[in-house]
Amino acid sequence: MIRVLGIDPGSRHTGYGVVDGHGNRLVHVTSGTIAVPGSLPFPERLGVIFARIDALIRQTAPHECAVEDVFMSRNAKSALILGQARGAAVVAGVQAGLPVFEYSALQIKQAVAGFGKADKEQVKQMVRTLLRVTGRLSSHAADALAVAVCHLHSRTSPLCRQVGEQR
Amino acid sequence: MIRVLGIDPGSRHTGYGVVDGHGNRLVHVTSGTIAVPGSLPFPERLGVIFARIDALIRQTAPHECAVEDVFMSRNAKSALILGQARGAAVVAGVQAGLPVFEYSALQIKQAVAGFGKADKEQVKQMVRTLLRVTGRLSSHAADALAVAVCHLHSRTSPLCRQVGEQR
């Protein structure tokens, strides 16, 4: 069994999803959204993201971590803010000793929905079906579960690479 | 006495500088550069920045942390990379319970060199003089010391604000 933590980082809402892979069978362990109060000073928001991911890793003990490749914003200011949130989340994984892998949005859609042009709602529906999630599922949690599923599908394929491996 | 850790974050070179303020007297405690091997996968680079800042905080026990306001790159890709490095550094401060303050490049130059149009070499020379640093001083370490000095000069003035306070 391999347990993967998927993360969809954001400065206000960070999605997370933990999925177990038993051979070809995927099992949903937990998922949700870390909502960070906009009223907090920015570094404290980063601290909340770090602390919550850190606590989640302690609780669920994943073997590996997967993160969606950063959105290539045309706006440098929003990229700096998103980058800092992503840095806080990735550092939480690295500090816990987890290998961190990244996948592009296209790779995730292909892995989850079979083709790269699926819309967000289709991806969410496929995640629900694949993982038999019946309760409430936020779009952030669905995206985090999708990257975890993508990693479980791809981890033995050449699609898979550790973040930054080609940099 | 108030002890301030200044940080100049970067994905390859992160400068740090610790300065004590005894009333109007400033004392250089330590400074240097955290050089992160470009050969490391990107999340591990973030992990190195976090771990080294965390260790520095444990060793030197600063009361507060000051960081230069992020460079507003026009390039969203470099902004995402810098943002992640900055996130890793800021989170190390927040996790250690330090208040984190930010200053613009202009504020730092004004505080250190008395006018906002000082060039990098002038800032470095002023930092050397103010803090009586005689040995080798990298530009990253000088920038980190400058933001620490700026914070010590400004912390009781309205210039001073905690990062993100106005967001």
mmCIF file of N, CA and C in Angstrom, chain A residues 38 41-47 50-51 70-77 79-80 82-84 86-88 90-91 94-95 100 162-164 167, chain B residues 38 41-47 50-51 70-77 79-80 82-84 86-88 90-91 94-95 100 162-164 167:
data_model
loop_
_atom_site.group_PDB
_atom_site.id
_atom_site.type_symbol
_atom_site.label_atom_id
_atom_site.label_comp_id
_atom_site.label_asym_id
_atom_site.label_seq_id
_atom_site.Cartn_x
_atom_site.Cartn_y
_atom_site.Cartn_z
ATOM 1 N N GLY A 38 -8.553 35.882 5.900
ATOM 2 C CA GLY A 38 -7.903 36.982 5.189
ATOM 3 C C GLY A 38 -7.502 38.108 6.140
ATOM 4 N N PRO A 41 -2.342 38.700 9.297
ATOM 5 C CA PRO A 41 -1.176 39.190 8.546
ATOM 6 C C PRO A 41 -0.646 38.072 7.652
ATOM 7 N N PHE A 42 -0.087 38.471 6.513
ATOM 8 C CA PHE A 42 0.290 37.479 5.511
ATOM 9 C C PHE A 42 1.225 36.377 6.028
ATOM 10 N N PRO A 43 2.293 36.704 6.784
ATOM 11 C CA PRO A 43 3.185 35.626 7.247
ATOM 12 C C PRO A 43 2.473 34.652 8.177
ATOM 13 N N GLU A 44 1.494 35.147 8.930
ATOM 14 C CA GLU A 44 0.746 34.231 9.793
ATOM 15 C C GLU A 44 -0.136 33.305 8.961
ATOM 16 N N ARG A 45 -0.617 33.819 7.834
ATOM 17 C CA ARG A 45 -1.371 32.941 6.935
ATOM 18 C C ARG A 45 -0.479 31.811 6.439
ATOM 19 N N LEU A 46 0.769 32.164 6.082
ATOM 20 C CA LEU A 46 1.719 31.124 5.652
ATOM 21 C C LEU A 46 1.959 30.140 6.786
ATOM 22 N N GLY A 47 2.035 30.663 8.002
ATOM 23 C CA GLY A 47 2.240 29.816 9.182
ATOM 24 C C GLY A 47 1.086 28.844 9.383
ATOM 25 N N PHE A 50 1.395 26.037 6.750
ATOM 26 C CA PHE A 50 2.478 25.123 7.165
ATOM 27 C C PHE A 50 2.028 24.232 8.318
ATOM 28 N N ALA A 51 1.451 24.833 9.353
ATOM 29 C CA ALA A 51 1.100 24.085 10.565
ATOM 30 C C ALA A 51 -0.002 23.054 10.296
ATOM 31 N N VAL A 70 2.609 24.870 -10.504
ATOM 32 C CA VAL A 70 2.088 26.198 -10.246
ATOM 33 C C VAL A 70 1.409 26.784 -11.469
ATOM 34 N N PHE A 71 0.325 27.451 -11.211
ATOM 35 C CA PHE A 71 -0.416 28.178 -12.237
ATOM 36 C C PHE A 71 0.457 29.315 -12.744
ATOM 37 N N MET A 72 0.643 29.374 -14.041
ATOM 38 C CA MET A 72 1.514 30.408 -14.587
ATOM 39 C C MET A 72 0.741 31.710 -14.810
ATOM 40 N N SER A 73 0.593 32.439 -13.749
ATOM 41 C CA SER A 73 -0.122 33.706 -13.806
ATOM 42 C C SER A 73 0.642 34.697 -14.674
ATOM 43 N N ARG A 74 -0.082 35.562 -15.342
ATOM 44 C CA ARG A 74 0.588 36.643 -16.070
ATOM 45 C C ARG A 74 0.868 37.807 -15.130
ATOM 46 N N ASN A 75 0.240 37.723 -13.953
ATOM 47 C CA ASN A 75 0.346 38.810 -12.995
ATOM 48 C C ASN A 75 1.431 38.459 -11.973
ATOM 49 N N ALA A 76 2.536 39.203 -11.999
ATOM 50 C CA ALA A 76 3.674 38.883 -11.133
ATOM 51 C C ALA A 76 3.310 39.019 -9.661
ATOM 52 N N LYS A 77 2.426 39.959 -9.318
ATOM 53 C CA LYS A 77 2.062 40.173 -7.914
ATOM 54 C C LYS A 77 1.318 38.960 -7.352
ATOM 55 N N ALA A 79 1.430 36.015 -8.579
ATOM 56 C CA ALA A 79 2.375 34.889 -8.620
ATOM 57 C C ALA A 79 3.245 34.877 -7.364
ATOM 58 N N LEU A 80 3.656 36.051 -6.898
ATOM 59 C CA LEU A 80 4.465 36.143 -5.677
ATOM 60 C C LEU A 80 3.668 35.662 -4.465
ATOM 61 N N LEU A 82 0.902 33.604 -4.499
ATOM 62 C CA LEU A 82 0.675 32.161 -4.646
ATOM 63 C C LEU A 82 1.969 31.389 -4.378
ATOM 64 N N GLY A 83 3.087 31.923 -4.889
ATOM 65 C CA GLY A 83 4.372 31.256 -4.686
ATOM 66 C C GLY A 83 4.688 31.089 -3.211
ATOM 67 N N GLN A 84 4.421 32.106 -2.423
ATOM 68 C CA GLN A 84 4.719 32.023 -0.988
ATOM 69 C C GLN A 84 3.842 30.980 -0.296
ATOM 70 N N ARG A 86 2.537 28.365 -1.777
ATOM 71 C CA ARG A 86 3.022 27.070 -2.244
ATOM 72 C C ARG A 86 4.311 26.690 -1.512
ATOM 73 N N GLY A 87 5.184 27.675 -1.304
ATOM 74 C CA GLY A 87 6.428 27.418 -0.581
ATOM 75 C C GLY A 87 6.160 26.916 0.822
ATOM 76 N N ALA A 88 5.187 27.524 1.501
ATOM 77 C CA ALA A 88 4.844 27.107 2.867
ATOM 78 C C ALA A 88 4.339 25.669 2.881
ATOM 79 N N VAL A 90 4.836 23.235 0.471
ATOM 80 C CA VAL A 90 5.874 22.292 0.025
ATOM 81 C C VAL A 90 6.896 22.062 1.139
ATOM 82 N N VAL A 91 7.271 23.134 1.840
ATOM 83 C CA VAL A 91 8.243 23.017 2.937
ATOM 84 C C VAL A 91 7.713 22.108 4.054
ATOM 85 N N VAL A 94 8.462 18.636 2.775
ATOM 86 C CA VAL A 94 9.910 18.360 2.765
ATOM 87 C C VAL A 94 10.422 18.174 4.188
ATOM 88 N N GLN A 95 9.981 19.049 5.110
ATOM 89 C CA GLN A 95 10.443 18.973 6.492
ATOM 90 C C GLN A 95 10.039 17.668 7.158
ATOM 91 N N VAL A 100 8.451 15.048 -2.692
ATOM 92 C CA VAL A 100 7.365 15.875 -3.229
ATOM 93 C C VAL A 100 7.422 15.834 -4.758
ATOM 94 N N GLN A 162 10.160 14.168 -9.701
ATOM 95 C CA GLN A 162 10.164 14.939 -8.472
ATOM 96 C C GLN A 162 10.188 16.410 -8.832
ATOM 97 N N VAL A 163 9.556 17.252 -8.017
ATOM 98 C CA VAL A 163 9.491 18.683 -8.315
ATOM 99 C C VAL A 163 10.893 19.207 -8.593
ATOM 100 N N GLY A 164 11.034 19.940 -9.662
ATOM 101 C CA GLY A 164 12.295 20.632 -9.909
ATOM 102 C C GLY A 164 13.372 19.757 -10.510
ATOM 103 N N ARG A 167 14.942 21.138 -13.464
ATOM 104 C CA ARG A 167 15.367 22.551 -13.437
ATOM 105 C C ARG A 167 16.869 22.683 -13.349
ATOM 106 N N GLY B 38 22.083 24.415 -6.729
ATOM 107 C CA GLY B 38 21.100 24.389 -7.819
ATOM 108 C C GLY B 38 20.812 22.972 -8.285
ATOM 109 N N PRO B 41 16.634 19.128 -6.074
ATOM 110 C CA PRO B 41 15.255 19.355 -6.517
ATOM 111 C C PRO B 41 14.693 20.580 -5.794
ATOM 112 N N PHE B 42 13.779 21.289 -6.467
ATOM 113 C CA PHE B 42 13.320 22.575 -5.944
ATOM 114 C C PHE B 42 12.749 22.503 -4.524
ATOM 115 N N PRO B 43 11.878 21.512 -4.202
ATOM 116 C CA PRO B 43 11.332 21.485 -2.831
ATOM 117 C C PRO B 43 12.411 21.257 -1.784
ATOM 118 N N GLU B 44 13.452 20.526 -2.150
ATOM 119 C CA GLU B 44 14.541 20.338 -1.188
ATOM 120 C C GLU B 44 15.314 21.638 -0.979
ATOM 121 N N ARG B 45 15.383 22.446 -2.030
ATOM 122 C CA ARG B 45 16.010 23.767 -1.853
ATOM 123 C C ARG B 45 15.207 24.589 -0.844
ATOM 124 N N LEU B 46 13.874 24.529 -0.970
ATOM 125 C CA LEU B 46 13.025 25.254 -0.008
ATOM 126 C C LEU B 46 13.254 24.693 1.395
ATOM 127 N N GLY B 47 13.415 23.370 1.480
ATOM 128 C CA GLY B 47 13.663 22.727 2.767
ATOM 129 C C GLY B 47 14.973 23.201 3.403
ATOM 130 N N PHE B 50 14.432 26.773 4.796
ATOM 131 C CA PHE B 50 13.656 26.681 6.037
ATOM 132 C C PHE B 50 14.532 26.171 7.185
ATOM 133 N N ALA B 51 15.244 25.075 6.943
ATOM 134 C CA ALA B 51 16.023 24.436 8.016
ATOM 135 C C ALA B 51 17.165 25.336 8.499
ATOM 136 N N VAL B 70 8.964 42.052 -1.268
ATOM 137 C CA VAL B 70 9.318 41.276 -2.451
ATOM 138 C C VAL B 70 9.536 42.159 -3.663
ATOM 139 N N PHE B 71 10.541 41.783 -4.417
ATOM 140 C CA PHE B 71 10.846 42.449 -5.675
ATOM 141 C C PHE B 71 9.690 42.204 -6.634
ATOM 142 N N MET B 72 9.157 43.289 -7.170
ATOM 143 C CA MET B 72 8.015 43.136 -8.057
ATOM 144 C C MET B 72 8.480 42.846 -9.489
ATOM 145 N N SER B 73 8.798 41.596 -9.712
ATOM 146 C CA SER B 73 9.244 41.167 -11.030
ATOM 147 C C SER B 73 8.111 41.318 -12.043
ATOM 148 N N ARG B 74 8.469 41.606 -13.281
ATOM 149 C CA ARG B 74 7.449 41.606 -14.336
ATOM 150 C C ARG B 74 7.249 40.202 -14.855
ATOM 151 N N ASN B 75 8.163 39.320 -14.452
ATOM 152 C CA ASN B 75 8.141 37.957 -14.959
ATOM 153 C C ASN B 75 7.443 37.065 -13.933
ATOM 154 N N ALA B 76 6.275 36.546 -14.297
ATOM 155 C CA ALA B 76 5.480 35.764 -13.348
ATOM 156 C C ALA B 76 6.195 34.474 -12.947
ATOM 157 N N LYS B 77 6.977 33.892 -13.847
ATOM 158 C CA LYS B 77 7.656 32.634 -13.525
ATOM 159 C C LYS B 77 8.712 32.850 -12.433
ATOM 160 N N ALA B 79 8.752 35.286 -10.375
ATOM 161 C CA ALA B 79 8.022 35.703 -9.170
ATOM 162 C C ALA B 79 7.530 34.482 -8.391
ATOM 163 N N LEU B 80 7.084 33.456 -9.110
ATOM 164 C CA LEU B 80 6.620 32.228 -8.440
ATOM 165 C C LEU B 80 7.775 31.537 -7.717
ATOM 166 N N LEU B 82 10.724 32.978 -6.698
ATOM 167 C CA LEU B 82 11.128 33.824 -5.570
ATOM 168 C C LEU B 82 10.099 33.748 -4.447
ATOM 169 N N GLY B 83 8.822 33.769 -4.837
ATOM 170 C CA GLY B 83 7.748 33.703 -3.835
ATOM 171 C C GLY B 83 7.867 32.456 -2.975
ATOM 172 N N GLN B 84 8.170 31.330 -3.587
ATOM 173 C CA GLN B 84 8.280 30.079 -2.825
ATOM 174 C C GLN B 84 9.463 30.121 -1.858
ATOM 175 N N ARG B 86 10.742 32.856 -0.564
ATOM 176 C CA ARG B 86 10.368 33.792 0.483
ATOM 177 C C ARG B 86 9.393 33.136 1.463
ATOM 178 N N GLY B 87 8.447 32.350 0.929
ATOM 179 C CA GLY B 87 7.491 31.647 1.782
ATOM 180 C C GLY B 87 8.206 30.712 2.749
ATOM 181 N N ALA B 88 9.207 29.993 2.252
ATOM 182 C CA ALA B 88 9.963 29.060 3.105
ATOM 183 C C ALA B 88 10.681 29.815 4.226
ATOM 184 N N VAL B 90 9.962 32.979 5.433
ATOM 185 C CA VAL B 90 9.013 33.649 6.337
ATOM 186 C C VAL B 90 8.373 32.634 7.280
ATOM 187 N N VAL B 91 8.025 31.453 6.745
ATOM 188 C CA VAL B 91 7.402 30.416 7.569
ATOM 189 C C VAL B 91 8.348 29.966 8.691
ATOM 190 N N VAL B 94 7.843 32.600 11.352
ATOM 191 C CA VAL B 94 6.509 32.507 11.968
ATOM 192 C C VAL B 94 6.427 31.278 12.870
ATOM 193 N N GLN B 95 6.953 30.145 12.383
ATOM 194 C CA GLN B 95 6.881 28.906 13.161
ATOM 195 C C GLN B 95 7.659 29.027 14.470
ATOM 196 N N VAL B 100 7.012 39.048 12.107
ATOM 197 C CA VAL B 100 7.765 39.294 10.874
ATOM 198 C C VAL B 100 7.312 40.635 10.274
ATOM 199 N N GLN B 162 3.680 45.245 10.310
ATOM 200 C CA GLN B 162 3.870 43.816 10.168
ATOM 201 C C GLN B 162 3.504 43.430 8.740
ATOM 202 N N VAL B 163 4.180 42.439 8.211
ATOM 203 C CA VAL B 163 3.933 42.024 6.823
ATOM 204 C C VAL B 163 2.446 41.776 6.612
ATOM 205 N N GLY B 164 1.911 42.317 5.546
ATOM 206 C CA GLY B 164 0.536 41.999 5.168
ATOM 207 C C GLY B 164 -0.497 42.783 5.955
ATOM 208 N N ARG B 167 -2.991 44.423 3.906
ATOM 209 C CA ARG B 167 -3.615 43.682 2.809
ATOM 210 C C ARG B 167 -5.043 43.296 3.128
#
